[in-house]
Each structure stands twice: as C-alpha cells, then as structure tokens.
Tab-separated table of C-alpha atoms and ligand atoms in Angstrom:
chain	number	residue	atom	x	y	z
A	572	UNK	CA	8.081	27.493	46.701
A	573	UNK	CA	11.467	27.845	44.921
A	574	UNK	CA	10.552	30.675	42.964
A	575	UNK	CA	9.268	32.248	46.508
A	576	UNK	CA	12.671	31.622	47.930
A	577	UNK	CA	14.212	33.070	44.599
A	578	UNK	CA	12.154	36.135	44.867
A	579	UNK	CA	12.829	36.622	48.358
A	580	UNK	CA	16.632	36.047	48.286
A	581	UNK	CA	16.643	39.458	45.898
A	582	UNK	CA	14.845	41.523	48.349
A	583	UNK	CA	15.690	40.472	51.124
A	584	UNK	CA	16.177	43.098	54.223
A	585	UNK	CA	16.930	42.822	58.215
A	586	UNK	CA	13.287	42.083	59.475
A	587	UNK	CA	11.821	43.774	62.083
A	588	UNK	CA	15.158	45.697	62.147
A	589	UNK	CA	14.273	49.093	59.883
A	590	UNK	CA	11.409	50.783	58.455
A	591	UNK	CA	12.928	50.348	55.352
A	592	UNK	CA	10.860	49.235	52.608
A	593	UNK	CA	12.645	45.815	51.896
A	594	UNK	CA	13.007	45.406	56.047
A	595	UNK	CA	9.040	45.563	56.078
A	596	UNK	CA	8.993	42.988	53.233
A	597	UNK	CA	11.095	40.366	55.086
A	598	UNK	CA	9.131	41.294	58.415
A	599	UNK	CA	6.011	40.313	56.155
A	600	UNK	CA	7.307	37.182	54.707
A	601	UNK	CA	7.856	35.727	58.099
A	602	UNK	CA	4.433	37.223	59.411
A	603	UNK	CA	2.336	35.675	56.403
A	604	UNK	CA	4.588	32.235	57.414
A	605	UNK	CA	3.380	32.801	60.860
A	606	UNK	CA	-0.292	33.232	60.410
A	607	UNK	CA	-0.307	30.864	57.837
A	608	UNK	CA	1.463	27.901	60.514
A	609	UNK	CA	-1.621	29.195	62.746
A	610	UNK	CA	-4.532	28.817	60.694
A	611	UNK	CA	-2.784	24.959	59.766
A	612	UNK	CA	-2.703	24.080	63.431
A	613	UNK	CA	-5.442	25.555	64.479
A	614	UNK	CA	-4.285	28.099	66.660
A	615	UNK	CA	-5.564	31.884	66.889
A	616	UNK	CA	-2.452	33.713	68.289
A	617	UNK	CA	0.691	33.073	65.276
A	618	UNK	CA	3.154	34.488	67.866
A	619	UNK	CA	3.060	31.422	69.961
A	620	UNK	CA	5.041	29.911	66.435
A	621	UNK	CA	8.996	30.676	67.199
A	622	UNK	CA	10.521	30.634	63.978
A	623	UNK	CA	13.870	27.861	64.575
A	624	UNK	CA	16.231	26.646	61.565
A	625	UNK	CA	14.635	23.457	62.178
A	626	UNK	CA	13.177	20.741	64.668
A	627	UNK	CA	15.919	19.646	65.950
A	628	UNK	CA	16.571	23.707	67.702
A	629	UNK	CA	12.852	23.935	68.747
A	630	UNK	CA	13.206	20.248	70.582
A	631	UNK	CA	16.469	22.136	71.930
A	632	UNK	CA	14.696	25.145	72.582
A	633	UNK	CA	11.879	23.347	74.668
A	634	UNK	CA	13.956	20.912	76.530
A	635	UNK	CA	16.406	22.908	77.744
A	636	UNK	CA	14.109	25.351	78.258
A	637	UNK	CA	11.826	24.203	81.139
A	638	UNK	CA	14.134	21.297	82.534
A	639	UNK	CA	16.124	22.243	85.882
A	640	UNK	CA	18.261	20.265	88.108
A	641	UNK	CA	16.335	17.136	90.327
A	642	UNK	CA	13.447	17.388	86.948
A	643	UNK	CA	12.081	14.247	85.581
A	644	UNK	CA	11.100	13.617	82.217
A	645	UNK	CA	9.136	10.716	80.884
A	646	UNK	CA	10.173	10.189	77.244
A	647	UNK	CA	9.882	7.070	74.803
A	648	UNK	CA	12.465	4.564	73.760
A	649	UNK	CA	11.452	5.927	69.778
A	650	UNK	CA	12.574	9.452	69.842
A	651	UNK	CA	14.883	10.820	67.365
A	652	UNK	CA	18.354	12.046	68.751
A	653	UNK	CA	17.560	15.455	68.181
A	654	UNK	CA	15.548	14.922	71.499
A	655	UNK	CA	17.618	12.171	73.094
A	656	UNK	CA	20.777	13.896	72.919
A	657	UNK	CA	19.361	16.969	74.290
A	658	UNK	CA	18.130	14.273	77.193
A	659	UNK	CA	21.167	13.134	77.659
A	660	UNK	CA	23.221	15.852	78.147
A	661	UNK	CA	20.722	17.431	80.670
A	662	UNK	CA	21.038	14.275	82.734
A	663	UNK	CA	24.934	15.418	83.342
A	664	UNK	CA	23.244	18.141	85.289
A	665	UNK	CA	20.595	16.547	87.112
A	666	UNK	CA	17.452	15.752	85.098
A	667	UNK	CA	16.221	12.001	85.451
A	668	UNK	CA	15.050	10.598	81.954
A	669	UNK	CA	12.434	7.425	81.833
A	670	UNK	CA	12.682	5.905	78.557
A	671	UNK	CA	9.441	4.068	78.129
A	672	UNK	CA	9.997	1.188	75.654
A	673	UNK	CA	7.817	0.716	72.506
A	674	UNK	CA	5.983	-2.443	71.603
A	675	UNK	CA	6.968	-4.442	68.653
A	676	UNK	CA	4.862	-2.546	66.174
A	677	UNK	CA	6.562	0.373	67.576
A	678	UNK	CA	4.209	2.293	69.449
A	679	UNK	CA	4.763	2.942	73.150
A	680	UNK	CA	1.303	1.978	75.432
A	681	UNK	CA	-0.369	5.388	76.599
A	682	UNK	CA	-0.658	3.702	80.286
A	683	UNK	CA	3.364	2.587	80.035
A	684	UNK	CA	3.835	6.372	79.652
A	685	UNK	CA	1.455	7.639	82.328
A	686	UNK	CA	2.641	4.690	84.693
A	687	UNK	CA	6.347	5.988	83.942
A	688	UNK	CA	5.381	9.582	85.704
A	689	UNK	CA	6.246	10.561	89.368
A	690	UNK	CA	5.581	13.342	91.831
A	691	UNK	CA	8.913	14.760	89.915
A	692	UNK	CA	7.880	14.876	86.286
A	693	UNK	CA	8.195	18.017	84.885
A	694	UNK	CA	7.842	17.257	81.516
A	695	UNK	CA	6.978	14.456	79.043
A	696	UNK	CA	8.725	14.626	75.403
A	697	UNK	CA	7.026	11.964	72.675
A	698	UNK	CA	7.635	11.759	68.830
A	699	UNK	CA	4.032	11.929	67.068
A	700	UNK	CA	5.280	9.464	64.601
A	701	UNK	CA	8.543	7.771	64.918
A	702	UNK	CA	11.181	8.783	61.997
A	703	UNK	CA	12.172	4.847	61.447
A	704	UNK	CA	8.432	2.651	61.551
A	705	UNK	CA	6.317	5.828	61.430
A	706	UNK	CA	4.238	4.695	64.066
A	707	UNK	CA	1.975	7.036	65.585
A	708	UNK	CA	2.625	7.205	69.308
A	709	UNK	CA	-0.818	7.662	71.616
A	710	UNK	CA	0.155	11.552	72.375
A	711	UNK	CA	-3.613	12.820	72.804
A	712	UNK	CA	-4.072	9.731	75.928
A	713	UNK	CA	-0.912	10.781	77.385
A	714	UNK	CA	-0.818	14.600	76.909
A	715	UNK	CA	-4.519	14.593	78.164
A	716	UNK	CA	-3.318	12.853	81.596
A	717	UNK	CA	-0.193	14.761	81.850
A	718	UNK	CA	-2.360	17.783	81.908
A	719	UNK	CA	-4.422	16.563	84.783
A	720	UNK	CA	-1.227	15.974	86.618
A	721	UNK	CA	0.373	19.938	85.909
A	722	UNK	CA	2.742	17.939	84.043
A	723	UNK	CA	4.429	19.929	80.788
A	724	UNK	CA	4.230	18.079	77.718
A	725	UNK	CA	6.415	18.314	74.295
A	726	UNK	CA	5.395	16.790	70.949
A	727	UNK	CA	8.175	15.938	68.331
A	728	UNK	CA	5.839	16.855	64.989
A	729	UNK	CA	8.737	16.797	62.508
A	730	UNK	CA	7.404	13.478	60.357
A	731	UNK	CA	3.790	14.759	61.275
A	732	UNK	CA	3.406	18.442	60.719
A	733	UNK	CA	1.523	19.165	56.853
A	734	UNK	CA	0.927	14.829	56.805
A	735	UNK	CA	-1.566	14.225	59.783
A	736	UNK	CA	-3.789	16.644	61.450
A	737	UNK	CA	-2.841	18.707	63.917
A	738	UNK	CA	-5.557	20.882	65.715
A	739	UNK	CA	-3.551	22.675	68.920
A	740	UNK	CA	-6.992	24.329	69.825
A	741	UNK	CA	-8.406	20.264	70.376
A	742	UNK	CA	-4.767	19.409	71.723
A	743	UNK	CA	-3.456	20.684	74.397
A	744	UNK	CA	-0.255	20.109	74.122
A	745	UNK	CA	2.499	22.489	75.464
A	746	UNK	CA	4.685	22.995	73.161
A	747	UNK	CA	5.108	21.528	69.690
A	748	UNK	CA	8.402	21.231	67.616
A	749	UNK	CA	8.684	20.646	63.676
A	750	UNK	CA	10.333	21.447	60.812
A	751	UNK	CA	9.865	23.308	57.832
A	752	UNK	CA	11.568	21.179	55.166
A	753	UNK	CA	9.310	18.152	55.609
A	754	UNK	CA	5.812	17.489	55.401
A	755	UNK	CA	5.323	21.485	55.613
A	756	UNK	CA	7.114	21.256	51.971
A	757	UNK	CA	9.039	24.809	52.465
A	758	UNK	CA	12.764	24.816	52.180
A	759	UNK	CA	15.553	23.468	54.609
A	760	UNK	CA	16.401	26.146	57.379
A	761	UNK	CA	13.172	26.382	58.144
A	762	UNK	CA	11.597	24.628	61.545
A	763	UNK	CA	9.033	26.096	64.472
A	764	UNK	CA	8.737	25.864	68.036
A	765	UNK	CA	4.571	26.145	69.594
A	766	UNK	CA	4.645	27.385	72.888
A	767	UNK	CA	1.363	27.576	74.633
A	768	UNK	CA	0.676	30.391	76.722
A	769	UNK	CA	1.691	30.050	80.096
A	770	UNK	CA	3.980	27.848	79.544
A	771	UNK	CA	7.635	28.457	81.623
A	772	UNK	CA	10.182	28.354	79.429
A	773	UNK	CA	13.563	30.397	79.118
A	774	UNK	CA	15.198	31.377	76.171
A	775	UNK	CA	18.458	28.462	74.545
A	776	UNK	CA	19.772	32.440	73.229
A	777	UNK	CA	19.612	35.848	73.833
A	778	UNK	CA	20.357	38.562	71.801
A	779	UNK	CA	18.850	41.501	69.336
A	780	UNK	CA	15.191	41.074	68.507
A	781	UNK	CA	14.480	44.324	66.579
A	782	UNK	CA	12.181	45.123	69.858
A	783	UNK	CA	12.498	47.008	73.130
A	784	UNK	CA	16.332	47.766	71.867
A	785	UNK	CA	16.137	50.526	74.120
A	786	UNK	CA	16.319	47.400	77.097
A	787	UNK	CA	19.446	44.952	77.899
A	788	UNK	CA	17.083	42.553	78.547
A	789	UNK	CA	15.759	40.240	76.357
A	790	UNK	CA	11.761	41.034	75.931
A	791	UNK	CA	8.966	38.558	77.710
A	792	UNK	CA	6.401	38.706	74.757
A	793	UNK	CA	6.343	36.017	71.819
A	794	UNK	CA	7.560	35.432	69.415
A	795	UNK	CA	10.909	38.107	70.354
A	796	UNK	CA	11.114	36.270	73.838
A	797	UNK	CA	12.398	32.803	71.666
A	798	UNK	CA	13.642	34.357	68.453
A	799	UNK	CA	17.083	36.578	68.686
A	800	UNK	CA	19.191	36.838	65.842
A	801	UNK	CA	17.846	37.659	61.941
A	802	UNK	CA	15.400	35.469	61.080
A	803	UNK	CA	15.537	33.615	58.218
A	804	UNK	CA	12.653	35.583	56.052
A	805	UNK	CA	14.067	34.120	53.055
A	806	UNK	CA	12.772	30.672	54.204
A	807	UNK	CA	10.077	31.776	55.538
A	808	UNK	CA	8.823	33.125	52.148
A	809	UNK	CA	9.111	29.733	50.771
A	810	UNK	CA	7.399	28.476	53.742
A	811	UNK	CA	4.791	30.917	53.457
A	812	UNK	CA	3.828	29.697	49.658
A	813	UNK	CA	3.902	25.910	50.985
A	814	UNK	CA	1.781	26.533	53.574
A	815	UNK	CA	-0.620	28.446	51.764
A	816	UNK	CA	-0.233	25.113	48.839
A	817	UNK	CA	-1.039	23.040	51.820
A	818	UNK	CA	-4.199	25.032	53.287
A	819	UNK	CA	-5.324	25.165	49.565
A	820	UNK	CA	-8.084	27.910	51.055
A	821	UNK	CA	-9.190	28.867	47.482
A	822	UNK	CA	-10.158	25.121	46.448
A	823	UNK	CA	-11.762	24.322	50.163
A	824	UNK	CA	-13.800	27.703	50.005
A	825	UNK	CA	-15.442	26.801	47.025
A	826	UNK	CA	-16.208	23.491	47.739
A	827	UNK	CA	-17.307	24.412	51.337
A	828	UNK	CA	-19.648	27.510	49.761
A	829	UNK	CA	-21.146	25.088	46.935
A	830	UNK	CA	-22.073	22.492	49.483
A	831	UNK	CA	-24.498	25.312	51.762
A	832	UNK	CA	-25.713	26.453	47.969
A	833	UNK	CA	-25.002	25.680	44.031
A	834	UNK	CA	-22.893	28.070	43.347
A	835	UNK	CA	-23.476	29.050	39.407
A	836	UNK	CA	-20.016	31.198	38.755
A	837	UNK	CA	-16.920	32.805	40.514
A	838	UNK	CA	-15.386	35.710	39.473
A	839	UNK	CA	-11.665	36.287	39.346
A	840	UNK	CA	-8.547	37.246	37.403
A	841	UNK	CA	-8.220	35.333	34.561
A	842	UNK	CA	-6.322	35.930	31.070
A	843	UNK	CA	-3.392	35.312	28.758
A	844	UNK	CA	-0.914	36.990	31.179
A	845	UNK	CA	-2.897	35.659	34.597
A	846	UNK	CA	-3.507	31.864	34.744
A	847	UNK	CA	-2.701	31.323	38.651
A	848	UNK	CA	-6.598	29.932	38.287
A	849	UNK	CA	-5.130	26.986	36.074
A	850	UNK	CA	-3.698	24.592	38.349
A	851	UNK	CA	-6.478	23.976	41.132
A	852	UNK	CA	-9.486	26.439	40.952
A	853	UNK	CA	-10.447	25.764	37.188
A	854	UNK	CA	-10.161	21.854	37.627
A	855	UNK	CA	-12.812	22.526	40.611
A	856	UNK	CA	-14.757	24.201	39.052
A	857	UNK	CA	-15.260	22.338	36.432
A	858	UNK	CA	-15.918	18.662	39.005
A	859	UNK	CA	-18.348	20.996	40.557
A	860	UNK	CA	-20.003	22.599	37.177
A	861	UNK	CA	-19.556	26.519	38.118
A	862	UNK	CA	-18.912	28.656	35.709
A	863	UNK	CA	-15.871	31.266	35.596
A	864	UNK	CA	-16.372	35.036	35.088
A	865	UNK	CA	-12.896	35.994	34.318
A	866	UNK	CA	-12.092	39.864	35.159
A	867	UNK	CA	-9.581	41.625	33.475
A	868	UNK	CA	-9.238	39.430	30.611
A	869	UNK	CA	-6.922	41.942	29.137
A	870	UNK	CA	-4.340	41.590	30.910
A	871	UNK	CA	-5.066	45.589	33.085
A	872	UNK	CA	-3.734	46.975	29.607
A	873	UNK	CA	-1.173	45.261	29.039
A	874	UNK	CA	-2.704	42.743	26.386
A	875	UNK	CA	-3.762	45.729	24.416
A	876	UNK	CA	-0.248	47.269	24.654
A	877	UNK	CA	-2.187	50.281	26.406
A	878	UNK	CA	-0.473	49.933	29.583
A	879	UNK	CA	1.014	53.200	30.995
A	880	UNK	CA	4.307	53.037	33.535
A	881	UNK	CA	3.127	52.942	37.040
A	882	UNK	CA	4.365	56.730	37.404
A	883	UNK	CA	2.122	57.988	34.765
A	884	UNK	CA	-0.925	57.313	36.530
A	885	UNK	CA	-2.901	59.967	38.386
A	886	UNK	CA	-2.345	59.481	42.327
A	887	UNK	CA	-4.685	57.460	44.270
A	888	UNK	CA	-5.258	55.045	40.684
A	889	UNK	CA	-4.159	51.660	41.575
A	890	UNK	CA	-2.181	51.193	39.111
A	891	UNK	CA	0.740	52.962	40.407
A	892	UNK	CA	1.180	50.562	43.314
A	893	UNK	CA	0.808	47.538	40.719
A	894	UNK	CA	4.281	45.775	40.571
A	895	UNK	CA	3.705	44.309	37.111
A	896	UNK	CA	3.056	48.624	36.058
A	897	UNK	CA	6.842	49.433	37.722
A	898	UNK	CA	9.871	49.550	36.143
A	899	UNK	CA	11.974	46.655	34.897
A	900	UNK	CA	8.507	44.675	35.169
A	901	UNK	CA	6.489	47.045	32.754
A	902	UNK	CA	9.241	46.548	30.429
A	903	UNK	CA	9.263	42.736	30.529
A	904	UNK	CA	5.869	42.896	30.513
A	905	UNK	CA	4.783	45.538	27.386
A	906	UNK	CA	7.533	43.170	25.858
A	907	UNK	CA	6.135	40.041	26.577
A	908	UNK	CA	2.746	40.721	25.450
A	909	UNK	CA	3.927	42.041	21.770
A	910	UNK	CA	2.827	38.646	20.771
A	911	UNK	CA	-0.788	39.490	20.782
A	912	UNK	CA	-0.482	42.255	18.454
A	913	UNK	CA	1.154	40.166	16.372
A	914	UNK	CA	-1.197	37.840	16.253
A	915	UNK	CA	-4.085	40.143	15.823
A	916	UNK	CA	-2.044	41.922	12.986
A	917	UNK	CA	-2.609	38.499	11.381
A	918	UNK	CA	-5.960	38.082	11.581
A	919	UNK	CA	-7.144	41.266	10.668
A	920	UNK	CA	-8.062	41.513	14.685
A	921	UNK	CA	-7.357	43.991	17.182
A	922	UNK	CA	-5.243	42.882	20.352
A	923	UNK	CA	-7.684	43.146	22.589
A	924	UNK	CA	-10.240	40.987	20.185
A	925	UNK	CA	-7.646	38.298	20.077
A	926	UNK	CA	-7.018	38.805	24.263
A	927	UNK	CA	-10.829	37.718	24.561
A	928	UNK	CA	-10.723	35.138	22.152
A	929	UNK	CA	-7.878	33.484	23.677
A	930	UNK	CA	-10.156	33.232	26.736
A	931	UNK	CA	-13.449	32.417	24.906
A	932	UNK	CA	-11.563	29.234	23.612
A	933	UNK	CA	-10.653	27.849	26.775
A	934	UNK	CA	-14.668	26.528	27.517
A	935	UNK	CA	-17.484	27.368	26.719
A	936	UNK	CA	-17.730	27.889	30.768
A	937	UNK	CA	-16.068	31.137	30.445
A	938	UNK	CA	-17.879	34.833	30.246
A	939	UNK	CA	-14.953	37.032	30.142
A	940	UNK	CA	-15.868	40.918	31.375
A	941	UNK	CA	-13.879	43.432	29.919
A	942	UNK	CA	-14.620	46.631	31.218
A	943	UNK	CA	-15.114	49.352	29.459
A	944	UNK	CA	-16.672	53.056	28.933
A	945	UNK	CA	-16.728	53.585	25.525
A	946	UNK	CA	-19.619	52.063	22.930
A	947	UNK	CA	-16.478	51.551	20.105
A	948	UNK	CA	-14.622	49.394	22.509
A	949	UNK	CA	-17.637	47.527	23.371
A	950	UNK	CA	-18.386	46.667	20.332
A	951	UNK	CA	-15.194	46.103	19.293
A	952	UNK	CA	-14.658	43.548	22.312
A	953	UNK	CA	-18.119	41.716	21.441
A	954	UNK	CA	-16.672	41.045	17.908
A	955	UNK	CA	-14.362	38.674	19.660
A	956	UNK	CA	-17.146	36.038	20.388
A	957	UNK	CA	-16.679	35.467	16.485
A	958	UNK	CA	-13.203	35.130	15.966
A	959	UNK	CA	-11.542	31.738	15.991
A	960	UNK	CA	-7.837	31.427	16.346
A	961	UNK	CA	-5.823	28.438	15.492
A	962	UNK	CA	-3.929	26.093	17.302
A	963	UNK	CA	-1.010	27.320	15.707
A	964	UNK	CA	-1.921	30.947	17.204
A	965	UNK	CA	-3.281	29.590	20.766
A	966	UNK	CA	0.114	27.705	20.931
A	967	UNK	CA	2.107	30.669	20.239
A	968	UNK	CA	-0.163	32.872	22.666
A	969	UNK	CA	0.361	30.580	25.364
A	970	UNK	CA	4.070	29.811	24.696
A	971	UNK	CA	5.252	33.661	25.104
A	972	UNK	CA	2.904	34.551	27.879
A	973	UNK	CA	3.145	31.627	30.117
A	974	UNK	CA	3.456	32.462	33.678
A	975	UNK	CA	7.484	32.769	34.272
A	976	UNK	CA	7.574	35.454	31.084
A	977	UNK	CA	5.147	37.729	33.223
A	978	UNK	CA	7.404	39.727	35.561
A	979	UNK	CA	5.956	41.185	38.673
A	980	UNK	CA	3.982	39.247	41.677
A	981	UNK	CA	-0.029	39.977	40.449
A	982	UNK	CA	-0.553	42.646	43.181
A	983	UNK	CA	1.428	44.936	45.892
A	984	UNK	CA	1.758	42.732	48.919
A	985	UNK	CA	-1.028	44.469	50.546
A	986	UNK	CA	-3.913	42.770	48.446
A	987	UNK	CA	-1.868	40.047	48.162
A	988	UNK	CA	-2.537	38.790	51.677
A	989	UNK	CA	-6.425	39.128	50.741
A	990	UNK	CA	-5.909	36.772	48.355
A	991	UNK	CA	-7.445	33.372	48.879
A	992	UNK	CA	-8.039	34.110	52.602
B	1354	PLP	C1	11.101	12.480	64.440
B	1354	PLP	C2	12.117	13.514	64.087
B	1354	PLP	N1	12.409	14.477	64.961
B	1354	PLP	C3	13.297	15.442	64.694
B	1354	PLP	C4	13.971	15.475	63.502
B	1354	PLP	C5	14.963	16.555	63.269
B	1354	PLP	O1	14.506	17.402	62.248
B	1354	PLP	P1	15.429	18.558	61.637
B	1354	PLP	O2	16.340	17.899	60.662
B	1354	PLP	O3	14.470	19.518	60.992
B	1354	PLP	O4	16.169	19.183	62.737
B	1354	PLP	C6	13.730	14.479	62.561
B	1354	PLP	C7	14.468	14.462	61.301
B	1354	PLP	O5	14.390	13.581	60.488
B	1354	PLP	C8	12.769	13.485	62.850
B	1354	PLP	O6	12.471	12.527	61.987
C-alpha cells in the first residue's frame, strides 16, 4: 500500500480535470478504488461510493445532508462524536435527537431503537460497532423496520468496514459512512460515504467537479453530486492496493474453481524478475496440490539481456506499451538483470539456461514455458533441466532481482485492471 501511495505521489495529476495522460491516471486510481469498495460491499453501481477524507466528513456529509428543521433522529447513546457533534449542532436549528441508551454490555436493544421512532423521524444514525467496547449494535433489526416506516437510515462502519461483512445488496441501509485508514488498511485521508439511490440528500460543499463545467450548478449524478474539490487519487491508489489485499480475488478464485473441479495447474507470470505469485498464490497452490506453469520465465527478454527499448519495437507489439520496456525502467531493469549473465558466465551456462534453472529449483511443481521459434533456443532452454546452481548462486540471483530492484509496474494500467479480476 505504501509503495502504491509512493508511486502515485510521483504521478500524480488533477483527476477528472484534463485529458492529460497523468490526469487519466489519477482519474483511474480513484475509479479502480471505487469499483474495488463495490465489489467489497456488495454493491453493483461504485458511484454510489463518495470519496470523503474520512468517516468523520461522510457522517457529516449524511447528517447534514437529509436533516431539516422540526426532523427527528433516533440515534444511540454509543456513537462516536464524529456523529454526535454533527447531532448536536443540528439541534441549534431544529432537529430533535433521541439518544437511545445501550445496555451494560454495550449494545443498544433493536426494539429500544424502533420504540424511540415517531411520526417525525427522518432518519436513524447507529455505529455498527462501537469505537470503545466494540459491540456490535442490532443495525439489520432496526434498519429493516426503519425501512417499513420510510424512515432514512445511516450506519457508522468506520471500526467495521474490511473487519465484518458488509453486503449493501442484503442490507438496505441508506447510506453508509467509513474510513479508509482502518479496517480498509489504505492510508489516512482516505474515508467513503454509500448513498443508496434515491436517497435525498444535498451536498455539505459545492464546487468544481471536472463535470458539466459548462453549468453553475453543481451536477445531480454520483459520485460529482457529493465530491467537489480534487480528490485525493493519491490515497485512493493506496486504497485501491488494500482493497484489492483485502478481496484477495486471485487466492478465492482458485480455491472457489478447485472446489467445482481438481484443478491440475495454473498458468501465470512467474520468474527471477516476477515473483508477485510468491506471497499468496504459490502457498495455495501448494495446500491445494496444483501445479504452476510459469509463463515468461525469462523475464520478456530481459533475463537474457535481449530486451529492446520500448521504442524499438514494431507498432502494434506489446512491448512498446510495457512500462518495465520504457525509459528510466529499461535501464534499471537491463541493469538489474546483469546478474544472470554473470552467473551463467560462471557456469559455463547461457543466461537464459540459468533464468530456467532458477525456476526449475523452486519445486519440482513447476513446468516453466519459454517460448520460442527457433530449434537452437529450444534446445538450448531444455539443457536447463540439467543444470544445478548453488545456493551461493540462487542467493545471489534472488538478492539482485528481488522485487523493489525491478522498476516498472508488470503491465500498462490497462491489463493491469484484468489482473486478478
Ligand atoms: C465509530 C467511529 N466512527 C467514526 C470515526 C471517525 O473516523 P475518522 O477518523 O476516519 O474520521 C471513528 C474513529 O475512530 C470511529 O471509531
């Protein structure tokens, strides 16, 4: 997540504000956050997710947006300020706030709540779990018979959201506030307001939105109607990579496709200079017994010190989009991989020899597939099955290549959002 946010910081543009190339990469980082917040809460439409800089402006946001003069709200004696503050102040202009008080294990009864509402309720605001006992408060009793009663209803998620499930299409809550910096494990200045559709609410803050500039008045469609100002797509970046930590879709696809049929082998990247397999997938795969086919074990030409600069490949050849091919990043990267050279130089091998064997030695769970056109290289790759390298020379491999000495993200951003989807 902090290498995200470090990533993101350096190319960072307005979002949503140019058609500028690092403008459309900010507008994406807060898109992919979006979607991402979604498909966690169970929600088709990611514009009902208003980006805030954290709970306590959603719970703002929400409150002061649907309360009017002579409005009741039913609320619990277990809320954090950042809702009864917000109360409070709206009393001074003619709310009427019901605290209903908690038990002594901290929970407040779901028929103390429902008892608590009158013809007037407009809206009821209750913490999912309360910040001091964590108590989870009954919201899916009360929210359920608030519904039936065309009352509004506003759930506090921010010691909830990324801990306890959340499914807003089983819910149906109004609106939902949370942050970004907690359970959701992105960075601070990060936080989200779910609106439902439907739902009246005005905007805490007007202002530019990047759409309909043509209009002085703020637009009616989500997520602009709630978000003026410039977003913060360097949190949401971070956010993004949490999220997608959290969802862990490559681990539960696997383990959901093996459990309809034995899966015998998955195919993916994997190689000296590509080990984003390592930390979950492989360890799964192994529990579950499936083999790996890695693809591109060497390294896209870069193991082999055959790699071209992005430029010097014909149009339409992938390569030229590749970040790792452009630039600053080829250099780091034809540097970087030197090592295997010098390691085959040792051993009487050729780079791409010692590339495969590097792989080989992981498991014996691994069929590496080079690919190739010519019956040399093909022969010269199946030589690797035979050559052993040392500890020494794995240790040294591993050292120099190991993920942070690899510059580039792995693809464009494009088939980047294919990834584990
Ligand atoms: C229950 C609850 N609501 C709201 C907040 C406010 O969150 P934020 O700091 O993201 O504004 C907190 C913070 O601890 C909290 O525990």
């Amino acid at each position: 997540m902090a290498k995200a946010v470090g990533d993101a910081i350096l190319r960072a543009g307005n979002p949503g504000r140019s058609g500028h190339a690092l403008s459309i990469r900010s507008a994406r980082d807060l898109f992919m956050a979006r979607e991402r917040l979604a498909e966690l809460f169970g929600w088709g439409d990611s514009s009902r997710f208003v980006f805030t800089e954290n709970a306590t402006v959603a719970l703002n946001q929400a409150i002061k947006g649907v309360l009017r003069p002579g409005d009741h709200v039913v609320t619990t004696s277990v809320e954090h300020n950042s809702v009864m503050r917000p109360l409070r102040r709206m009393e001074a202009t003619g709310v009427r706030v019901t605290a209903v008080p908690a038990g002594a294990d901290g929970v407040t009864g779901a028929r103390d709540a429902i008892a608590a509402f009158r013809k007037a309720t407009r809206l009821v605001v209750m913490v999912h779990a309360s910040n001091v006992s964590g108590a989870l408060q009954p919201v899916d009793a009360v929210v359920a018979a608030a519904r039936s009663r065309g009352i509004l209803t506003l759930i506090d998620a921010a010691q909830t959201a990324g801990s306890v499930p959340i499914d807003l299409s089983a819910l149906p809550v109004d609106m939902l506030a949370a942050s970004g910096h907690k359970g959701l494990l992105g960075p601070q200045g990060t936080g989200f307001l779910f609106v439902r559709p439907g739902v009246p609410i005005v905007p805490l803050i007007e202002g530019g939105t990047g759409s309909r500039s043509e209009s002085d008045r703020q637009p009616d469609f989500f997520p602009d109607a709630l978000e003026s100002g410039t977003r913060n797509s360097v949190g949401a970046a971070g956010l993004a990579v949490s999220l997608a930590w959290i969802l862990r879709k490559g681990v539960e696809t696997i383990r959901r496709a093996h459990a309809v049929h034995p899966i015998s082998a998955l195919q993916s990247e994997y190689s000296l200079w590509e080990r984003n397999l390592e930390a979950e997938i492989i360890p799964v795969l192994r529990e579950l017994e499936i083999g790996l086919v890695p693809f591109s074990p060497l390294g896209r030409g870069f193991l082999t010190g055959t790699a071209r600069r992005a430029e010097e490949y014909p149009e339409g050849d992938y390569r030229r989009g590749d970040p790792r091919f452009q630039g600053g990043n080829y250099d780091a990267n034809m540097g970087a991989a030197k090592v295997v050279a010098e390691v085959a130089r040792e051993l009487d091998a050729t780079p791409a020899q010692v590339a495969l064997a590097w792989v080989l030695a992981r498991g014996s769970d691994m069929v590496p597939i080079p690919g190739t056109k010519r019956r040399s290289y093909l022969e010269e790759n199946l030589a690797a099955a035979t050559l052993r390298l040392a500890p020494a020379a794995m240790a040294r491999l591993d050292a120099t290549l190991s993920p942070e000495a690899i510059a580039g993200p792995r693809y464009n951003e494009q088939m980047m959002a294919y990834i584990d989807r």
